[in-house]
mmCIF file of N, CA and C in Angstrom:
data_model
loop_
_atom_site.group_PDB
_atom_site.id
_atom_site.type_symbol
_atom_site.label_atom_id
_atom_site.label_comp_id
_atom_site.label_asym_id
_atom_site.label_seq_id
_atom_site.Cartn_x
_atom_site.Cartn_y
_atom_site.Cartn_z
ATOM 1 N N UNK A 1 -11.254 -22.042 -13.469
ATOM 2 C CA UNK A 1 -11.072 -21.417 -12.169
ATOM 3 C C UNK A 1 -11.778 -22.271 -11.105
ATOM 4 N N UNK A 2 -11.044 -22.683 -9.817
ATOM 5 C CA UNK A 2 -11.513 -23.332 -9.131
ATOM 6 C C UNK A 2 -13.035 -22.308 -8.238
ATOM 7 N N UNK A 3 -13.482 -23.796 -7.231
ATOM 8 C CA UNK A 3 -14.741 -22.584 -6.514
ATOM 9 C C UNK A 3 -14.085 -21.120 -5.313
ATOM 10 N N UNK A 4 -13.040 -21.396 -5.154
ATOM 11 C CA UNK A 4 -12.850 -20.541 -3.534
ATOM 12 C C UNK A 4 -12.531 -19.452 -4.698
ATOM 13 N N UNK A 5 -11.899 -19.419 -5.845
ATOM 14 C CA UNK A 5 -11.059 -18.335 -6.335
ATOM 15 C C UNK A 5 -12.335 -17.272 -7.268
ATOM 16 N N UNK A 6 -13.639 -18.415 -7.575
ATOM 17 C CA UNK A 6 -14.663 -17.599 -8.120
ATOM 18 C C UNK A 6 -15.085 -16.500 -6.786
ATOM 19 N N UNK A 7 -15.396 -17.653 -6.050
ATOM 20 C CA UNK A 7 -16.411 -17.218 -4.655
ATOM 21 C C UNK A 7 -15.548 -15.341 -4.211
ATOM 22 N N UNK A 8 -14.461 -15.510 -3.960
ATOM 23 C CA UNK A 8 -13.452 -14.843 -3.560
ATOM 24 C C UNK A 8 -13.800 -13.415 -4.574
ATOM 25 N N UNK A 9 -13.508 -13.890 -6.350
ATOM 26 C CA UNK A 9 -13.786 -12.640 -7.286
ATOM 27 C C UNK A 9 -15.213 -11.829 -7.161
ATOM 28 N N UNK A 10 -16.314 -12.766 -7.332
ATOM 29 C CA UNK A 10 -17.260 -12.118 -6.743
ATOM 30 C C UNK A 10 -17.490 -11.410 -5.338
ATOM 31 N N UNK A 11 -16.739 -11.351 -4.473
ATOM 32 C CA UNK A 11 -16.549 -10.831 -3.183
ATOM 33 C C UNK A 11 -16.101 -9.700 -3.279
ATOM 34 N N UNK A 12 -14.535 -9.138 -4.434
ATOM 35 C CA UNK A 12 -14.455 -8.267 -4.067
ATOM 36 C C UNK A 12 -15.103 -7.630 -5.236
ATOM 37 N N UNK A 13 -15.741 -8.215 -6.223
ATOM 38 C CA UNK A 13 -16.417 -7.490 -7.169
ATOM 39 C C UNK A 13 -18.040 -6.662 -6.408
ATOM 40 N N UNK A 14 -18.324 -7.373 -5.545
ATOM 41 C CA UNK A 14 -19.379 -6.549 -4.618
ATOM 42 C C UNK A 14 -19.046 -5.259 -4.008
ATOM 43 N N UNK A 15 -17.632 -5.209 -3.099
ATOM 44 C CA UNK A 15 -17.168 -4.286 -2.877
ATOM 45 C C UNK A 15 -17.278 -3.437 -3.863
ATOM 46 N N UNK A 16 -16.877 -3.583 -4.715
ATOM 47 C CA UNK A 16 -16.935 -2.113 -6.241
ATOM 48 C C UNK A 16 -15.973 -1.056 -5.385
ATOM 49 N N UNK A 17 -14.697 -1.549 -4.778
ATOM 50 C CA UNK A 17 -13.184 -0.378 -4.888
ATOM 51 C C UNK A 17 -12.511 -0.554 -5.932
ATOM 52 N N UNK A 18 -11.849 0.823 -6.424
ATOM 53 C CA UNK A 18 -11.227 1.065 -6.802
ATOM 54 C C UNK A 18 -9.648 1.474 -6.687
ATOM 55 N N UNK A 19 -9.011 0.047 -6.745
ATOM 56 C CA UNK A 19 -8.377 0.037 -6.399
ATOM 57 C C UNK A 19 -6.888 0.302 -7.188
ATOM 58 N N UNK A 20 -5.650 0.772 -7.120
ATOM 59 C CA UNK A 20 -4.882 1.181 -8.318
ATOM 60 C C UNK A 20 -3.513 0.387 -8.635
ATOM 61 N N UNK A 21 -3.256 -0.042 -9.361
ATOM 62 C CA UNK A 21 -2.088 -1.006 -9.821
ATOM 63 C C UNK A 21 -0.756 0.036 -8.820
ATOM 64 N N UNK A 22 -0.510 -0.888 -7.590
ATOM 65 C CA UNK A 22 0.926 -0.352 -7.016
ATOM 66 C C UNK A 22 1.467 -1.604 -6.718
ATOM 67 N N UNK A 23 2.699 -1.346 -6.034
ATOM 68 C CA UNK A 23 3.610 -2.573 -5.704
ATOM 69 C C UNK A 23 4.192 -2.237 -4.703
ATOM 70 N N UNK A 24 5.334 -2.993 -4.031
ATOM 71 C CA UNK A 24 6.143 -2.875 -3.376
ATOM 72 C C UNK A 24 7.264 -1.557 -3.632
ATOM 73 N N UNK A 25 7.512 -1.008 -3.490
ATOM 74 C CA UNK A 25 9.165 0.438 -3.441
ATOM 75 C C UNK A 25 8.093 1.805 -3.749
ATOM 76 N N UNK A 26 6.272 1.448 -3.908
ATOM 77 C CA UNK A 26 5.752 2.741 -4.219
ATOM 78 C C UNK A 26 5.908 3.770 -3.404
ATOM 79 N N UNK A 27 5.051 4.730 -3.632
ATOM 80 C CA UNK A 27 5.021 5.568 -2.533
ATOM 81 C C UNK A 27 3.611 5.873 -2.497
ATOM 82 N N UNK A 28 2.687 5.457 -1.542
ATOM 83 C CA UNK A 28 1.364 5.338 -1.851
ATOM 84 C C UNK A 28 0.759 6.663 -0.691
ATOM 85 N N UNK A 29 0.143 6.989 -0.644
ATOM 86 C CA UNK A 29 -1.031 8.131 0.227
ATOM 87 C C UNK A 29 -2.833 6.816 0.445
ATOM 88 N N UNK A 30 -2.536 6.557 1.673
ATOM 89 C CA UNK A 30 -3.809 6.118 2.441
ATOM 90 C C UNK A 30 -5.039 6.980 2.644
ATOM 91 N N UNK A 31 -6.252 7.285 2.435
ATOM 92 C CA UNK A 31 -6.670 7.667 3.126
ATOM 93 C C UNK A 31 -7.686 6.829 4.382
ATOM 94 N N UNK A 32 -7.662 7.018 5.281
ATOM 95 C CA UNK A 32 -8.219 6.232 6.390
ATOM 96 C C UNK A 32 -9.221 6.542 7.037
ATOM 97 N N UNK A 33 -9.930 6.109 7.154
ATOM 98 C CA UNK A 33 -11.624 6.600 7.936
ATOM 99 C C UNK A 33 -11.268 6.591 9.451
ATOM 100 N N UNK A 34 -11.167 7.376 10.334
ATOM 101 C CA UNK A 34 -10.822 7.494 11.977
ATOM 102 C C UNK A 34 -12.077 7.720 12.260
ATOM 103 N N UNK A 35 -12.494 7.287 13.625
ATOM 104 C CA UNK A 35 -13.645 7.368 14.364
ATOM 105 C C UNK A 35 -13.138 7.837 15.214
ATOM 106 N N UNK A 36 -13.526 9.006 15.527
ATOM 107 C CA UNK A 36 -13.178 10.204 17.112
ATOM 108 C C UNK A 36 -14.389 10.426 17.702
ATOM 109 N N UNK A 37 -15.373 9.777 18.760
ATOM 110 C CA UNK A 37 -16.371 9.740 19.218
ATOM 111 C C UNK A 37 -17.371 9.558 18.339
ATOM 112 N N UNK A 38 -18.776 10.420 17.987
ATOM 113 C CA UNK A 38 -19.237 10.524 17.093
ATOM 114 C C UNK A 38 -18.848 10.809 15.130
ATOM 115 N N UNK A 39 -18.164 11.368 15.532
ATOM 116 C CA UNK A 39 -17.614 12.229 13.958
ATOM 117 C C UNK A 39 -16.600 11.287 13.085
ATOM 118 N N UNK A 40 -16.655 11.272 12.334
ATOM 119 C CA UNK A 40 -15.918 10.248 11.459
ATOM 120 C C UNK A 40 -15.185 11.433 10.479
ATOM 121 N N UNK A 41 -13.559 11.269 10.276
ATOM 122 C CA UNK A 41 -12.472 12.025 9.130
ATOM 123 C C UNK A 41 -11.878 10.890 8.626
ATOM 124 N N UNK A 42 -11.503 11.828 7.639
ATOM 125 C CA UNK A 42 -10.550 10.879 6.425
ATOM 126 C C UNK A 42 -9.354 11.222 6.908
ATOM 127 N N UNK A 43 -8.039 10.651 7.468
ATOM 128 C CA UNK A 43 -6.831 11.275 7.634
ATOM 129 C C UNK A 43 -5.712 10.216 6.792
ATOM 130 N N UNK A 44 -5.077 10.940 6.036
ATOM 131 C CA UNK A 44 -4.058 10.581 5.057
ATOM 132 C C UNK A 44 -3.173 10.111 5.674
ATOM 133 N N UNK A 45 -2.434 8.898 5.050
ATOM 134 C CA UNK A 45 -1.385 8.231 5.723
ATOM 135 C C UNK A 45 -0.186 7.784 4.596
ATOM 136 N N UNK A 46 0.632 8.679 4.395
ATOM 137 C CA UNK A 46 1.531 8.639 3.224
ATOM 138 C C UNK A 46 2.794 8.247 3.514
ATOM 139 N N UNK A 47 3.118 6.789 2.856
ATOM 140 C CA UNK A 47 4.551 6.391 3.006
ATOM 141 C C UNK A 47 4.822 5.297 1.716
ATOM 142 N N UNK A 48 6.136 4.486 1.970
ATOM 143 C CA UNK A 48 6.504 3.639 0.974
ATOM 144 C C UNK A 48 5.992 2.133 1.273
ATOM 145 N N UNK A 49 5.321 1.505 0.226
ATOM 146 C CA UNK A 49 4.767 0.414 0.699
ATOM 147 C C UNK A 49 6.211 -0.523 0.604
ATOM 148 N N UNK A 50 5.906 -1.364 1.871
ATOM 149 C CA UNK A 50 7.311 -2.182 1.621
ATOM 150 C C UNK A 50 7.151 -4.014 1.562
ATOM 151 N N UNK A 51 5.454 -3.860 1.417
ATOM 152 C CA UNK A 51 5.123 -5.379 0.545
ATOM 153 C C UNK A 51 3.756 -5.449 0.905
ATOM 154 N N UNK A 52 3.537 -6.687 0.119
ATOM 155 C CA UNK A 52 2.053 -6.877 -0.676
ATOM 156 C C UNK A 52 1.805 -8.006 0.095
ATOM 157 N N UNK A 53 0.374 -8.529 0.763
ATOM 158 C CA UNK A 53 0.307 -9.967 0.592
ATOM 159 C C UNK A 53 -1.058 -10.541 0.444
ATOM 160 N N UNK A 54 -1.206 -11.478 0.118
ATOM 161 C CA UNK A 54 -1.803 -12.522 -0.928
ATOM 162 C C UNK A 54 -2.734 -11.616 -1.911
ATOM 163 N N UNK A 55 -1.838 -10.740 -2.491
ATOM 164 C CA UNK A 55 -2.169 -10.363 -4.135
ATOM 165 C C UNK A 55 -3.376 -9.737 -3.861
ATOM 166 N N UNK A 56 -4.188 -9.592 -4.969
ATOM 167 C CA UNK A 56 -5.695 -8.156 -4.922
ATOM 168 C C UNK A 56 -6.746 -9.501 -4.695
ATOM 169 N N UNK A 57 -6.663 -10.450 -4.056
ATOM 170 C CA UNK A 57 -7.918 -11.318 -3.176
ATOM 171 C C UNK A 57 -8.295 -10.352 -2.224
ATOM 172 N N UNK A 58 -9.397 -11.212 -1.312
ATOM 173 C CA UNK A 58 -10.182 -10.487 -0.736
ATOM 174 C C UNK A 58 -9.250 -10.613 0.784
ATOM 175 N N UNK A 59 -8.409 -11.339 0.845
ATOM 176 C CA UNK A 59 -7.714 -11.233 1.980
ATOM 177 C C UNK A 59 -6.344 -10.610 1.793
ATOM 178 N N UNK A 60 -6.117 -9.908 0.963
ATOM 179 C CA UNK A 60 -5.140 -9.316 0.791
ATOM 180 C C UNK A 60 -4.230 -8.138 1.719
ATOM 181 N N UNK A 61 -3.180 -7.560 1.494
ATOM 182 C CA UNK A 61 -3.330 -6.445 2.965
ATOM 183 C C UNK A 61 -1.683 -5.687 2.130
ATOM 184 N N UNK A 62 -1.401 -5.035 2.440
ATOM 185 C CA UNK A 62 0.114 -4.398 2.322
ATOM 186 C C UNK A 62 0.089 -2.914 4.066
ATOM 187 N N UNK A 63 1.676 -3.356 3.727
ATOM 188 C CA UNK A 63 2.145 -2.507 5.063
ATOM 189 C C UNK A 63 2.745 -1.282 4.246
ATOM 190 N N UNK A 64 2.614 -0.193 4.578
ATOM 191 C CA UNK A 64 3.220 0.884 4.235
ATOM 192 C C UNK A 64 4.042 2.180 5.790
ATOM 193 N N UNK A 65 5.360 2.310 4.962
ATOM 194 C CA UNK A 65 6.389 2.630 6.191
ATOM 195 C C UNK A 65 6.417 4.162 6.290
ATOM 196 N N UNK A 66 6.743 4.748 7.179
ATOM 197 C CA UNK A 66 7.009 6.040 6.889
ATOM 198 C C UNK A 66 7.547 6.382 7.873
ATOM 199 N N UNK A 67 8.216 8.125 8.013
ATOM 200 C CA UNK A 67 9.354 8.190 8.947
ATOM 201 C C UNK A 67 8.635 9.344 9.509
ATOM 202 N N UNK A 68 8.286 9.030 10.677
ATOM 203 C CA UNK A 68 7.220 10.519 11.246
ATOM 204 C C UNK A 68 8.279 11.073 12.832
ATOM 205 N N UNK A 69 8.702 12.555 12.762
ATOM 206 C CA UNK A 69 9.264 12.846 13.858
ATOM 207 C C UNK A 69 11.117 11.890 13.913
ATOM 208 N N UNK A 70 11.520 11.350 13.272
ATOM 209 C CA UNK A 70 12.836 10.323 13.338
ATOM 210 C C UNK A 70 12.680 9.220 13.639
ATOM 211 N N UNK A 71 10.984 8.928 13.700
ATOM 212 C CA UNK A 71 11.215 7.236 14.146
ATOM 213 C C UNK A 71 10.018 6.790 12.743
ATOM 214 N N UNK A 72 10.329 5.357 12.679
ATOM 215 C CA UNK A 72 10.039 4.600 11.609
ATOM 216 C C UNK A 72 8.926 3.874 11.909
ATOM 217 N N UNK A 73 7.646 3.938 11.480
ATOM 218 C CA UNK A 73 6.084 3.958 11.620
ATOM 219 C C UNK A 73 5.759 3.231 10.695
ATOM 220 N N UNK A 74 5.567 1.923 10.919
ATOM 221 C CA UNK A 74 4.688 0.927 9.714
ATOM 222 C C UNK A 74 3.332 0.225 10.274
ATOM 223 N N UNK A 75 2.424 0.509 9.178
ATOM 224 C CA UNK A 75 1.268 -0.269 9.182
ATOM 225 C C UNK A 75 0.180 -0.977 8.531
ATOM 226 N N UNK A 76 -0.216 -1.641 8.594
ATOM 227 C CA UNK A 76 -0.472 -2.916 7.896
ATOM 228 C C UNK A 76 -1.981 -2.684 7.238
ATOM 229 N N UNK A 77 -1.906 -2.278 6.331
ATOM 230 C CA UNK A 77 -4.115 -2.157 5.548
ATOM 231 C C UNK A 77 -4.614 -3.605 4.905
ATOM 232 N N UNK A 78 -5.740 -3.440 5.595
ATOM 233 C CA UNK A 78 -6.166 -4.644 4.554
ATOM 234 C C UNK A 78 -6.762 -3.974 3.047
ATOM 235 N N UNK A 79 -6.479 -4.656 2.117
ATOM 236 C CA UNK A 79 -6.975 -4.188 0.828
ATOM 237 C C UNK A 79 -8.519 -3.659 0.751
ATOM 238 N N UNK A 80 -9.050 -4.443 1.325
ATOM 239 C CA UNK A 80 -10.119 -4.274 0.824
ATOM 240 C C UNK A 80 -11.501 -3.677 1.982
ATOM 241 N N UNK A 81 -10.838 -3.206 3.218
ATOM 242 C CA UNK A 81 -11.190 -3.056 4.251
ATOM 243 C C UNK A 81 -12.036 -1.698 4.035
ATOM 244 N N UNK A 82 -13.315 -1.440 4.668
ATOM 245 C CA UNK A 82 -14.133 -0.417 4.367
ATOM 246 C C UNK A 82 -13.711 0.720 5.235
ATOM 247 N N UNK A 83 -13.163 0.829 5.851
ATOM 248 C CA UNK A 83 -12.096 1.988 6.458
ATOM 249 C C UNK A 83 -11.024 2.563 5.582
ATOM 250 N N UNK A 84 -10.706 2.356 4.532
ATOM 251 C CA UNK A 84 -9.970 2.727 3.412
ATOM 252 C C UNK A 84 -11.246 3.684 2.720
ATOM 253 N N UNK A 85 -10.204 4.858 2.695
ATOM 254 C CA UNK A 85 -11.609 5.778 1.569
ATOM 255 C C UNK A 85 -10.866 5.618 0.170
ATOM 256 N N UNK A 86 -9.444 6.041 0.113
ATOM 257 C CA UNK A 86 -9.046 5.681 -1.142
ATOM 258 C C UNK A 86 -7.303 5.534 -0.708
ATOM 259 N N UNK A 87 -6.854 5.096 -2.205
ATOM 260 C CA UNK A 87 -5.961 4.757 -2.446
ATOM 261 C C UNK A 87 -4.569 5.325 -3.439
ATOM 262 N N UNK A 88 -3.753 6.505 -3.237
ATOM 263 C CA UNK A 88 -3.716 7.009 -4.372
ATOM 264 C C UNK A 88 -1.815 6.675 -4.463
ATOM 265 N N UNK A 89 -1.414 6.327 -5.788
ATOM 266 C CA UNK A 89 -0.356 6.456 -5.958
ATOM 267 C C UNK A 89 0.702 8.019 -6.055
ATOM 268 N N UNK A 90 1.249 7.882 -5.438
ATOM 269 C CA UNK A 90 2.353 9.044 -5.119
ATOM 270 C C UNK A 90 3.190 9.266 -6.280
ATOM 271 N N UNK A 91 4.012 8.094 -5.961
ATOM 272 C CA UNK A 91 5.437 8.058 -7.383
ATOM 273 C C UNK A 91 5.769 6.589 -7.280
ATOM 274 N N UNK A 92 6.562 6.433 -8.531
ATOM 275 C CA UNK A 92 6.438 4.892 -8.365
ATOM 276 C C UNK A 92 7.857 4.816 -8.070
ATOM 277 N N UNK A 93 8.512 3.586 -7.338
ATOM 278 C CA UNK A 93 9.655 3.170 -6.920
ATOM 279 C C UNK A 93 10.314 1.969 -8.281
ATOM 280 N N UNK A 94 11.446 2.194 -8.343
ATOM 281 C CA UNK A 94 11.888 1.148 -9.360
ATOM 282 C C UNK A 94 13.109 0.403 -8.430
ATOM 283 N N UNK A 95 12.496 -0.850 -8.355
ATOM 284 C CA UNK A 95 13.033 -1.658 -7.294
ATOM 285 C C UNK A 95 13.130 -3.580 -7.716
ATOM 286 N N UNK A 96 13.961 -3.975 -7.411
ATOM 287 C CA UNK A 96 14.214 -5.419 -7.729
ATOM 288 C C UNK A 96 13.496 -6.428 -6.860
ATOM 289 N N UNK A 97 13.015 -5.902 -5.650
ATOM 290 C CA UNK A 97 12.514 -7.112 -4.744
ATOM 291 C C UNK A 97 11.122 -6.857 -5.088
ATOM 292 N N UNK A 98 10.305 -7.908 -4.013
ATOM 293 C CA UNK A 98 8.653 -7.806 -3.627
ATOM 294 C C UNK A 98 8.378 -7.417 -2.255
ATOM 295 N N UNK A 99 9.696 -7.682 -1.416
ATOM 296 C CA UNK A 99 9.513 -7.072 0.164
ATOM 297 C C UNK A 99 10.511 -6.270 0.317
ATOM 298 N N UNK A 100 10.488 -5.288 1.057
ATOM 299 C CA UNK A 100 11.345 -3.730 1.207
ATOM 300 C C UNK A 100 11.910 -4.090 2.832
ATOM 301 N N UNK A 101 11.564 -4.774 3.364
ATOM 302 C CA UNK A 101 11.740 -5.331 5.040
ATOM 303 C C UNK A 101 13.015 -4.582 4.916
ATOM 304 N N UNK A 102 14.475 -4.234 3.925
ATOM 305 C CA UNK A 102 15.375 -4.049 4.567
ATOM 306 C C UNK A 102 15.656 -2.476 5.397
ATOM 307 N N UNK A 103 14.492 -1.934 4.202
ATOM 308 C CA UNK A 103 14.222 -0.574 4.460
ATOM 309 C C UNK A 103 14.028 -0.228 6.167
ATOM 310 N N UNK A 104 14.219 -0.932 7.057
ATOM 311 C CA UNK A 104 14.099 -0.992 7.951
ATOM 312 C C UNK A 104 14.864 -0.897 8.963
ATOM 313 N N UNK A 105 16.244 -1.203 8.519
ATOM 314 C CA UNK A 105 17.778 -0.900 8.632
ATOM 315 C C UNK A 105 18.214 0.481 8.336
ATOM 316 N N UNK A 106 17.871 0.603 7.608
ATOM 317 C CA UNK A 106 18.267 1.933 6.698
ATOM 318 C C UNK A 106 18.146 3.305 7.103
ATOM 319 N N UNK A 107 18.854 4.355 6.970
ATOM 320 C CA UNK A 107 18.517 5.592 7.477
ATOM 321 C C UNK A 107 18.978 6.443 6.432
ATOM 322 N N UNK A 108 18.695 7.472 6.304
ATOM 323 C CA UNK A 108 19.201 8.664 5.359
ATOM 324 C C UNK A 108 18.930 7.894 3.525
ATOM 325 N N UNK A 109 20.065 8.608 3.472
ATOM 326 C CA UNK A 109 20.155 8.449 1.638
ATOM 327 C C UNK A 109 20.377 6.918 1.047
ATOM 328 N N UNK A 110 20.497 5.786 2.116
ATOM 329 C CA UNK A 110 20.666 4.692 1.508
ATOM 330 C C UNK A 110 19.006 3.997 2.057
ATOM 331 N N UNK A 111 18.608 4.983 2.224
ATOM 332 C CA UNK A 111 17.106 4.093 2.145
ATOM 333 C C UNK A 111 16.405 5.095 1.372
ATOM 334 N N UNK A 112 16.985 5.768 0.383
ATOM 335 C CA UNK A 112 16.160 6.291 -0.757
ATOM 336 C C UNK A 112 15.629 5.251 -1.813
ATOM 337 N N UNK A 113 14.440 5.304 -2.739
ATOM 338 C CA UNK A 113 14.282 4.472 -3.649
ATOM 339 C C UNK A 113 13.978 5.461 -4.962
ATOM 340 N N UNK A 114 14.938 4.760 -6.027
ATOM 341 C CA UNK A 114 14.798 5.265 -7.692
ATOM 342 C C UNK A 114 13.584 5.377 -7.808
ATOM 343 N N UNK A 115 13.042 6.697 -8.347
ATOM 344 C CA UNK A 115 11.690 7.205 -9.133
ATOM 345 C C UNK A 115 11.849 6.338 -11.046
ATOM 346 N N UNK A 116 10.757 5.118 -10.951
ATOM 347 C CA UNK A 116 10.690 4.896 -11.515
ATOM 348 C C UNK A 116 9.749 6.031 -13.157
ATOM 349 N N UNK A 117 10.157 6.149 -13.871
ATOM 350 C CA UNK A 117 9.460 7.167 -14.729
ATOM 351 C C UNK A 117 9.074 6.704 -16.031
ATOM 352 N N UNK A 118 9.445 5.414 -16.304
ATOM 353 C CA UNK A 118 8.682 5.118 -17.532
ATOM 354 C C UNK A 118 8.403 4.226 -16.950
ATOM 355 N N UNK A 119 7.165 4.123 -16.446
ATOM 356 C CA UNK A 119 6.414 2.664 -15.886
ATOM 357 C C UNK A 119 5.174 2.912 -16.805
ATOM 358 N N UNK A 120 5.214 1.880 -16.947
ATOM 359 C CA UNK A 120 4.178 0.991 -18.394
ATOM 360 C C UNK A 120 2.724 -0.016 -17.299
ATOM 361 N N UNK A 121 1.518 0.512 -17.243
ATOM 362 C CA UNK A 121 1.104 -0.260 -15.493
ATOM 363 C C UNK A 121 0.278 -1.594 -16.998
ATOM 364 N N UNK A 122 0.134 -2.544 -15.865
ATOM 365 C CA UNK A 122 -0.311 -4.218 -16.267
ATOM 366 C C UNK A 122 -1.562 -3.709 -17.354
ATOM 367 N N UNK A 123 -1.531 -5.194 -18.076
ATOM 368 C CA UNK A 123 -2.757 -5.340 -18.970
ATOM 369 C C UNK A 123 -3.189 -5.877 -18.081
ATOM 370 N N UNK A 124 -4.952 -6.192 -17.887
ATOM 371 C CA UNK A 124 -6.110 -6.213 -17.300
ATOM 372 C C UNK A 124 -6.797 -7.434 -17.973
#
């Protein structure tokens, strides 16, 4: 293993998140740390992630979409960002790509995604 890719593992191994094997077509639930003057809440942010980027490094990030009121709401987390309280998988999507971008076009029943149900998650 080269040095940036050690330097990098130990980085997010400091963090100590827990973070959960998802992908692209999931359907993930955010929770997000908001600052409203003094007071700090957790407010949930639940949609379909529609891609990943540069993998579970420390600069990593995925956008997750969702349809709030008829209009189409995407936004971008960094993985590993301390404003994330957690991370929870919804249902899993069974899908052929790594980016969902088309989902973006889409309205109604052709931007549904297959509930994947025998998902088998990675060896470690």
């Amino acid at each position: 293993m080269n040095l940036i890719a050690e330097l990098e593992a130990e980085q997010v191994a400091a963090l100590g998140k827990d973070i959960p094997d998802f992908k692209a077509g999931d359907t993930i639930r955010v929770g997000f740390k908001v600052t409203e003057g003094s007071r700090t809440r957790v407010q949930n942010y639940e949609g379909v992630c529609i891609s990943r980027k540069n993998g579970a490094g420390i600069a990593g990030s995925f956008t997750v979409r969702k349809i709030s009121f008829g209009e189409g709401v995407e936004r971008v987390f960094p993985l590993h960002s301390t404003n994330i309280d957690s991370i929870t998988v919804v249902r899993r999507g069974r899908v052929r790509r790594a980016k969902m971008y088309y989902l973006r076009t889409r309205r109604g029943k052709s931007a549904r995604i297959a509930e994947d149900t025998n998902y088998k998650a990675k060896k470690a």
